[in-house]
């Protein structure tokens, strides 16, 4: 039995059941395949599923999505991270409707002309939506190839070699099923730690298994230390609600709704709150980005009167704050500040009652 037949037999029996997936060589709707692949970039499956279902319910076709407002897309995307994906999602939908009459092209070179679609996503859409041969290589597939061939070169330098090796195995038929089978193998059996080699359908082809050293691959360069940054975040309850900020159009969380913050520095700087008020500390939150870790000191205050606020600031009713589309960083503030704000308001009310 060939490598391809062995893994396909396993996939037909053991492949994961996912809401964007069809099996048996059937073609998935291109819009659904594309939407899932964009969401799955840098994000685990269990996190993506509710977002995918929510998006499909709100925008069931590419034409529906193309008509959406960016702020609505960003709000529904909030919590998935890597927000440039959401902006490109909308731009891509608009381009498909405008330039391709609402039908995704089936050629990789055409797909890669669309916003937010690179080599991996183009290959994935071609394979899954059209069942046409394409070399679909993500991190899971890289790990499988590194172990099958016991590739000695270290990552990330080995990426192109792994891509070439994977390309030599792509079958002519059931290309989408094969691509998803490889990804499933890497996600469920050929895992980074403690791979289940005894359950692997392609064990007999694996050189790393023959060496009794699967976890040795893929080999990697030593990781560089991630910088640590610090800053302040502010929760202000006013007569009009919670003070929020529309983030600048460039940088992290570009164009999204957030809470006012200081700049983020390598050393904790002095607090510079958005308005004069009796500010009190509420705790610390930590968050990890791709290139740095962040610690923010939370401050809370209540004020019925305040100085003129910045043009980018606006108010959201407290009851609506959870539905405001806050990125995960700012959602981490809410358990501290909602409790603190409520306590402050209750305390103020009791003093007035006396």
Short mmCIF file of C-alpha atoms in Angstrom, two decimals:
data_model
loop_
_atom_site.label_atom_id
_atom_site.label_comp_id
_atom_site.label_asym_id
_atom_site.label_seq_id
_atom_site.Cartn_x
_atom_site.Cartn_y
_atom_site.Cartn_z
CA UNK A 1 0.00 0.00 0.00
CA UNK A 2 1.33 3.44 -0.92
CA UNK A 3 1.75 6.33 1.52
CA UNK A 4 -1.22 8.11 -0.07
CA UNK A 5 -3.54 5.09 0.09
CA UNK A 6 -2.58 4.35 3.68
CA UNK A 7 -3.32 7.84 4.91
CA UNK A 8 -6.56 8.10 2.90
CA UNK A 9 -7.83 4.81 4.31
CA UNK A 10 -7.13 6.13 7.80
CA UNK A 11 -8.78 9.49 7.04
CA UNK A 12 -11.97 7.89 5.72
CA UNK A 13 -12.23 6.02 9.00
CA UNK A 14 -10.75 8.43 11.56
CA UNK A 15 -10.78 11.93 10.03
CA UNK A 16 -12.27 14.66 12.20
CA UNK A 17 -15.85 15.75 11.62
CA UNK A 18 -15.72 19.53 11.26
CA UNK A 19 -18.49 21.96 10.20
CA UNK A 20 -16.56 23.14 7.12
CA UNK A 21 -15.58 19.67 5.97
CA UNK A 22 -17.04 17.20 3.45
CA UNK A 23 -15.45 13.84 2.70
CA UNK A 24 -15.48 11.15 0.05
CA UNK A 25 -13.92 13.28 -2.66
CA UNK A 26 -16.82 15.74 -2.62
CA UNK A 27 -16.18 19.42 -3.26
CA UNK A 28 -16.73 21.87 -0.45
CA UNK A 29 -18.35 25.22 -1.23
CA UNK A 30 -15.43 27.54 -2.02
CA UNK A 31 -16.73 30.32 0.23
CA UNK A 32 -16.94 27.97 3.21
CA UNK A 33 -13.53 26.44 2.49
CA UNK A 34 -11.93 29.89 2.19
CA UNK A 35 -13.65 31.27 5.31
CA UNK A 36 -12.48 28.31 7.39
CA UNK A 37 -8.91 28.49 6.12
CA UNK A 38 -8.59 32.21 6.86
CA UNK A 39 -9.91 31.68 10.39
CA UNK A 40 -7.64 28.68 10.98
CA UNK A 41 -4.48 30.70 10.30
CA UNK A 42 -2.65 30.92 13.65
CA UNK A 43 -5.80 29.73 15.47
CA UNK A 44 -6.76 26.30 16.82
CA UNK A 45 -9.78 24.40 15.53
CA UNK A 46 -11.86 24.47 18.73
CA UNK A 47 -11.58 28.26 18.88
CA UNK A 48 -12.53 28.69 15.23
CA UNK A 49 -15.69 26.54 15.17
CA UNK A 50 -18.09 28.98 16.95
CA UNK A 51 -16.74 31.94 14.95
CA UNK A 52 -17.13 30.04 11.68
CA UNK A 53 -20.73 29.11 12.47
CA UNK A 54 -21.50 32.66 13.61
CA UNK A 55 -20.07 34.17 10.41
CA UNK A 56 -21.97 31.73 8.19
CA UNK A 57 -25.22 32.52 9.96
CA UNK A 58 -24.71 36.27 9.59
CA UNK A 59 -23.15 36.18 6.10
CA UNK A 60 -24.11 32.87 4.42
CA UNK A 61 -22.63 33.75 1.02
CA UNK A 62 -19.66 35.69 -0.29
CA UNK A 63 -22.12 38.24 -1.71
CA UNK A 64 -23.58 38.79 1.76
CA UNK A 65 -20.13 39.27 3.27
CA UNK A 66 -19.05 41.65 0.50
CA UNK A 67 -21.86 44.03 1.52
CA UNK A 68 -20.89 44.05 5.20
CA UNK A 69 -19.45 47.05 7.01
CA UNK A 70 -15.87 46.68 8.21
CA UNK A 71 -16.82 47.61 11.77
CA UNK A 72 -19.39 44.78 11.81
CA UNK A 73 -16.84 42.25 10.52
CA UNK A 74 -14.29 43.38 13.11
CA UNK A 75 -16.87 43.15 15.89
CA UNK A 76 -17.80 39.58 14.94
CA UNK A 77 -14.10 38.70 14.59
CA UNK A 78 -13.17 40.10 18.02
CA UNK A 79 -11.33 37.48 20.06
CA UNK A 80 -9.83 35.58 17.11
CA UNK A 81 -6.77 37.84 16.97
CA UNK A 82 -4.59 38.78 13.99
CA UNK A 83 -7.16 41.36 12.95
CA UNK A 84 -5.62 42.09 9.56
CA UNK A 85 -7.22 38.78 8.59
CA UNK A 86 -10.68 40.25 9.20
CA UNK A 87 -9.99 43.31 7.06
CA UNK A 88 -8.58 41.20 4.26
CA UNK A 89 -11.55 38.84 4.61
CA UNK A 90 -13.89 41.68 3.70
CA UNK A 91 -11.62 42.99 0.94
CA UNK A 92 -11.30 39.51 -0.54
CA UNK A 93 -15.07 38.95 -0.54
CA UNK A 94 -15.55 42.28 -2.29
CA UNK A 95 -12.89 41.40 -4.88
CA UNK A 96 -14.45 37.99 -5.58
CA UNK A 97 -17.85 39.60 -6.16
CA UNK A 98 -16.45 42.50 -8.18
CA UNK A 99 -13.81 40.72 -10.27
CA UNK A 100 -15.00 37.10 -10.42
CA UNK A 101 -18.78 37.47 -10.40
CA UNK A 102 -18.98 35.91 -6.93
CA UNK A 103 -17.17 32.68 -7.87
CA UNK A 104 -13.76 31.91 -6.39
CA UNK A 105 -11.21 31.02 -9.10
CA UNK A 106 -9.77 27.49 -9.06
CA UNK A 107 -6.23 28.40 -10.11
CA UNK A 108 -3.65 29.16 -7.43
CA UNK A 109 -2.14 32.09 -9.30
CA UNK A 110 -5.58 33.74 -9.52
CA UNK A 111 -6.41 33.00 -5.90
CA UNK A 112 -3.13 34.57 -4.77
CA UNK A 113 -4.14 37.85 -6.40
CA UNK A 114 -6.92 38.17 -3.84
CA UNK A 115 -6.37 40.09 -0.56
CA UNK A 116 -5.18 37.94 2.33
CA UNK A 117 -4.53 34.81 0.26
CA UNK A 118 -0.97 33.50 0.18
CA UNK A 119 0.60 30.28 -1.01
CA UNK A 120 -0.90 28.04 1.66
CA UNK A 121 -4.47 29.39 1.50
CA UNK A 122 -4.52 29.37 -2.30
CA UNK A 123 -3.43 25.73 -2.36
CA UNK A 124 -5.91 24.82 0.36
CA UNK A 125 -8.89 26.41 -1.40
CA UNK A 126 -7.94 24.83 -4.73
CA UNK A 127 -7.63 21.38 -3.16
CA UNK A 128 -10.60 21.44 -0.79
CA UNK A 129 -13.10 23.46 -2.81
CA UNK A 130 -12.24 22.05 -6.24
CA UNK A 131 -10.53 18.69 -5.43
CA UNK A 132 -7.67 19.71 -7.72
CA UNK A 133 -4.04 18.79 -6.96
CA UNK A 134 -2.31 21.37 -4.78
CA UNK A 135 0.55 21.28 -2.30
CA UNK A 136 -1.12 22.26 0.98
CA UNK A 137 1.57 22.66 3.64
CA UNK A 138 0.90 24.07 7.10
CA UNK A 139 2.77 23.50 10.36
CA UNK A 140 1.17 20.11 10.86
CA UNK A 141 2.21 18.94 7.40
CA UNK A 142 5.75 20.28 7.91
CA UNK A 143 6.07 18.20 11.06
CA UNK A 144 4.79 15.05 9.31
CA UNK A 145 7.20 15.52 6.39
CA UNK A 146 10.14 16.26 8.71
CA UNK A 147 9.53 12.95 10.48
CA UNK A 148 8.72 10.83 7.43
CA UNK A 149 12.00 11.89 5.81
CA UNK A 150 13.99 12.54 9.03
CA UNK A 151 15.01 15.94 7.69
CA UNK A 152 18.19 17.10 9.42
CA UNK A 153 18.05 20.76 8.40
CA UNK A 154 16.74 23.02 11.15
CA UNK A 155 13.60 25.10 10.98
CA UNK A 156 12.81 27.62 9.64
CA UNK A 157 15.52 27.08 7.02
CA UNK A 158 14.07 23.64 6.23
CA UNK A 159 10.65 24.99 5.21
CA UNK A 160 11.27 25.00 1.46
CA UNK A 161 12.75 21.51 1.53
CA UNK A 162 9.72 20.22 3.42
CA UNK A 163 7.43 21.98 0.95
CA UNK A 164 9.19 20.26 -1.96
CA UNK A 165 9.04 16.85 -0.28
CA UNK A 166 5.33 17.27 0.43
CA UNK A 167 4.70 18.27 -3.18
CA UNK A 168 6.10 14.99 -4.46
CA UNK A 169 3.39 13.07 -2.61
CA UNK A 170 0.32 15.05 -3.75
CA UNK A 171 -2.13 12.65 -5.47
CA UNK A 172 -4.09 13.40 -8.62
CA UNK A 173 -7.40 12.35 -7.09
CA UNK A 174 -9.19 13.42 -3.90
CA UNK A 175 -6.66 16.22 -3.43
CA UNK A 176 -8.76 18.00 -0.81
CA UNK A 177 -9.30 14.88 1.27
CA UNK A 178 -5.59 14.08 1.08
CA UNK A 179 -4.64 17.60 2.23
CA UNK A 180 -7.03 17.40 5.18
CA UNK A 181 -5.84 13.88 6.00
CA UNK A 182 -2.26 15.12 6.34
CA UNK A 183 -3.36 18.01 8.52
CA UNK A 184 -5.45 15.70 10.69
CA UNK A 185 -2.54 13.31 11.06
CA UNK A 186 -0.32 16.12 12.30
CA UNK A 187 -3.00 17.52 14.60
CA UNK A 188 -4.11 14.26 16.23
CA UNK A 189 -1.41 11.57 15.83
CA UNK A 190 1.91 13.10 14.74
CA UNK A 191 1.76 15.78 17.43
CA UNK A 192 4.73 17.92 18.54
CA UNK A 193 4.96 16.10 21.88
CA UNK A 194 4.17 12.48 22.64
CA UNK A 195 3.22 11.43 19.10
CA UNK A 196 1.05 8.30 18.99
CA UNK A 197 3.24 6.33 16.61
CA UNK A 198 1.47 3.08 17.47
CA UNK A 199 -1.70 4.51 15.88
CA UNK A 200 -0.02 6.10 12.85
CA UNK A 201 -1.26 4.79 9.47
CA UNK A 202 2.03 5.66 7.76
CA UNK A 203 4.36 4.37 10.45
CA UNK A 204 6.16 2.00 8.07
CA UNK A 205 7.16 4.95 5.85
CA UNK A 206 8.56 7.03 8.73
CA UNK A 207 12.33 7.35 9.05
CA UNK A 208 12.03 9.20 12.37
CA UNK A 209 10.08 6.24 13.78
CA UNK A 210 12.74 3.87 12.46
CA UNK A 211 15.29 5.93 14.40
CA UNK A 212 13.04 5.73 17.48
CA UNK A 213 13.30 9.52 17.67
CA UNK A 214 10.13 11.16 16.28
CA UNK A 215 10.22 14.06 18.75
CA UNK A 216 13.67 14.96 17.46
CA UNK A 217 11.97 16.28 14.31
CA UNK A 218 11.49 18.86 13.02
CA UNK A 219 14.78 20.20 14.32
CA UNK A 220 14.72 23.85 15.30
CA UNK A 221 17.03 26.73 16.02
CA UNK A 222 17.02 27.90 19.63
CA UNK A 223 14.17 30.32 20.26
CA UNK A 224 14.99 33.94 20.95
CA UNK A 225 13.66 35.50 24.13
CA UNK A 226 10.40 37.40 23.63
CA UNK A 227 10.54 41.07 24.76
CA UNK A 228 8.35 42.10 27.70
CA UNK A 229 6.42 45.38 27.43
CA UNK A 230 4.43 47.31 30.02
CA UNK A 231 1.68 49.89 30.05
CA UNK A 232 -1.56 51.13 31.60
CA UNK A 233 -5.21 50.62 30.65
CA UNK A 234 -8.07 52.80 31.87
CA UNK A 235 -11.69 52.07 32.71
CA UNK A 236 -13.76 55.22 33.22
CA UNK A 237 -17.45 55.10 34.12
CA UNK A 238 -19.20 58.33 33.21
CA UNK A 239 -22.79 59.48 32.96
CA UNK A 240 -22.81 58.31 29.32
CA UNK A 241 -21.35 54.85 29.95
CA UNK A 242 -17.83 53.43 29.64
CA UNK A 243 -15.12 55.47 27.94
CA UNK A 244 -13.82 53.61 24.88
CA UNK A 245 -11.49 54.43 22.05
CA UNK A 246 -11.49 53.78 18.33
CA UNK A 247 -7.94 52.61 17.69
CA UNK A 248 -5.80 54.22 14.98
CA UNK A 249 -6.04 52.79 11.47
CA UNK A 250 -2.50 51.43 11.66
CA UNK A 251 -0.84 49.21 14.23
CA UNK A 252 -2.22 46.56 16.57
CA UNK A 253 -6.03 46.45 16.72
CA UNK A 254 -6.17 48.99 13.89
CA UNK A 255 -9.61 50.58 13.63
CA UNK A 256 -11.06 48.46 16.44
CA UNK A 257 -12.84 49.44 19.64
CA UNK A 258 -10.68 49.33 22.75
CA UNK A 259 -10.21 50.89 26.15
CA UNK A 260 -7.87 53.88 26.50
CA UNK A 261 -4.27 52.83 27.14
CA UNK A 262 -0.85 54.37 27.55
CA UNK A 263 1.93 53.58 25.12
CA UNK A 264 3.55 50.17 25.67
CA UNK A 265 7.21 50.37 26.64
CA UNK A 266 10.03 48.05 27.70
CA UNK A 267 9.85 49.67 31.15
CA UNK A 268 6.74 50.68 33.03
CA UNK A 269 6.18 54.41 32.56
CA UNK A 270 4.14 56.90 34.54
CA UNK A 271 0.39 56.69 34.29
CA UNK A 272 -1.27 59.28 32.01
CA UNK A 273 -5.03 58.76 32.36
CA UNK A 274 -7.40 60.06 29.67
CA UNK A 275 -9.17 62.50 32.04
CA UNK A 276 -8.71 63.87 35.54
CA UNK A 277 -10.45 61.65 38.09
CA UNK A 278 -9.80 59.71 41.27
CA UNK A 279 -8.04 56.75 39.65
CA UNK A 280 -7.53 53.52 41.57
CA UNK A 281 -5.61 50.37 40.68
CA UNK A 282 -7.66 47.27 39.88
CA UNK A 283 -5.03 44.66 39.10
CA UNK A 284 -2.74 43.47 36.32
CA UNK A 285 -3.46 41.63 33.08
CA UNK A 286 -1.00 39.78 30.87
CA UNK A 287 -1.30 39.10 27.16
CA UNK A 288 0.98 37.54 24.56
CA UNK A 289 1.38 38.84 21.02
CA UNK A 290 3.45 37.21 18.29
CA UNK A 291 6.56 39.30 18.95
CA UNK A 292 6.22 40.43 22.57
CA UNK A 293 4.46 39.83 25.88
CA UNK A 294 2.48 42.63 27.50
CA UNK A 295 1.59 43.47 31.10
CA UNK A 296 -0.95 46.23 31.72
CA UNK A 297 -1.79 47.94 35.00
CA UNK A 298 -5.56 48.44 35.20
CA UNK A 299 -6.93 51.71 36.55
CA UNK A 300 -10.59 52.47 37.22
CA UNK A 301 -12.50 55.62 38.07
CA UNK A 302 -15.98 57.12 38.00
CA UNK A 303 -16.69 60.70 37.02
CA UNK A 304 -19.82 62.62 36.15
CA UNK A 305 -17.81 65.67 35.06
CA UNK A 306 -14.59 65.53 33.09
CA UNK A 307 -12.41 67.53 30.75
CA UNK A 308 -12.96 67.49 27.01
CA UNK A 309 -12.08 64.04 25.69
CA UNK A 310 -10.03 63.13 22.62
CA UNK A 311 -11.77 62.87 19.27
CA UNK A 312 -11.08 59.12 19.13
CA UNK A 313 -12.90 58.54 22.44
CA UNK A 314 -16.58 57.70 22.72
CA UNK A 315 -18.97 56.14 25.21
CA UNK A 316 -20.55 52.69 25.31
CA UNK A 317 -23.26 51.71 27.76
CA UNK A 318 -21.94 49.26 30.35
CA UNK A 319 -24.61 46.70 29.45
CA UNK A 320 -23.36 46.74 25.85
CA UNK A 321 -19.64 46.45 26.55
CA UNK A 322 -19.46 42.67 26.08
CA UNK A 323 -21.01 43.03 22.61
CA UNK A 324 -18.82 45.97 21.57
CA UNK A 325 -16.31 43.80 19.70
CA UNK A 326 -13.44 44.30 22.14
CA UNK A 327 -10.26 42.35 21.33
CA UNK A 328 -9.31 39.67 23.86
CA UNK A 329 -6.74 41.95 25.49
CA UNK A 330 -9.46 44.37 26.59
CA UNK A 331 -11.94 41.63 27.47
CA UNK A 332 -9.40 40.53 30.08
CA UNK A 333 -9.94 43.88 31.81
CA UNK A 334 -13.68 43.42 32.29
CA UNK A 335 -13.71 40.98 35.24
CA UNK A 336 -11.64 43.49 37.22
CA UNK A 337 -13.30 46.71 36.15
CA UNK A 338 -16.95 45.76 36.05
CA UNK A 339 -16.68 44.62 39.63
CA UNK A 340 -14.65 47.67 40.63
CA UNK A 341 -16.95 50.07 38.80
CA UNK A 342 -20.01 48.50 40.39
CA UNK A 343 -18.41 48.78 43.83
CA UNK A 344 -17.50 52.43 43.22
CA UNK A 345 -21.00 53.25 42.02
CA UNK A 346 -22.62 51.47 44.97
CA UNK A 347 -20.29 53.21 47.40
CA UNK A 348 -21.11 56.60 45.87
CA UNK A 349 -24.81 55.83 46.05
CA UNK A 350 -24.63 54.88 49.73
CA UNK A 351 -22.77 58.07 50.62
CA UNK A 352 -25.40 60.18 48.86
CA UNK A 353 -28.18 58.29 50.59
CA UNK A 354 -26.72 59.21 53.94
#
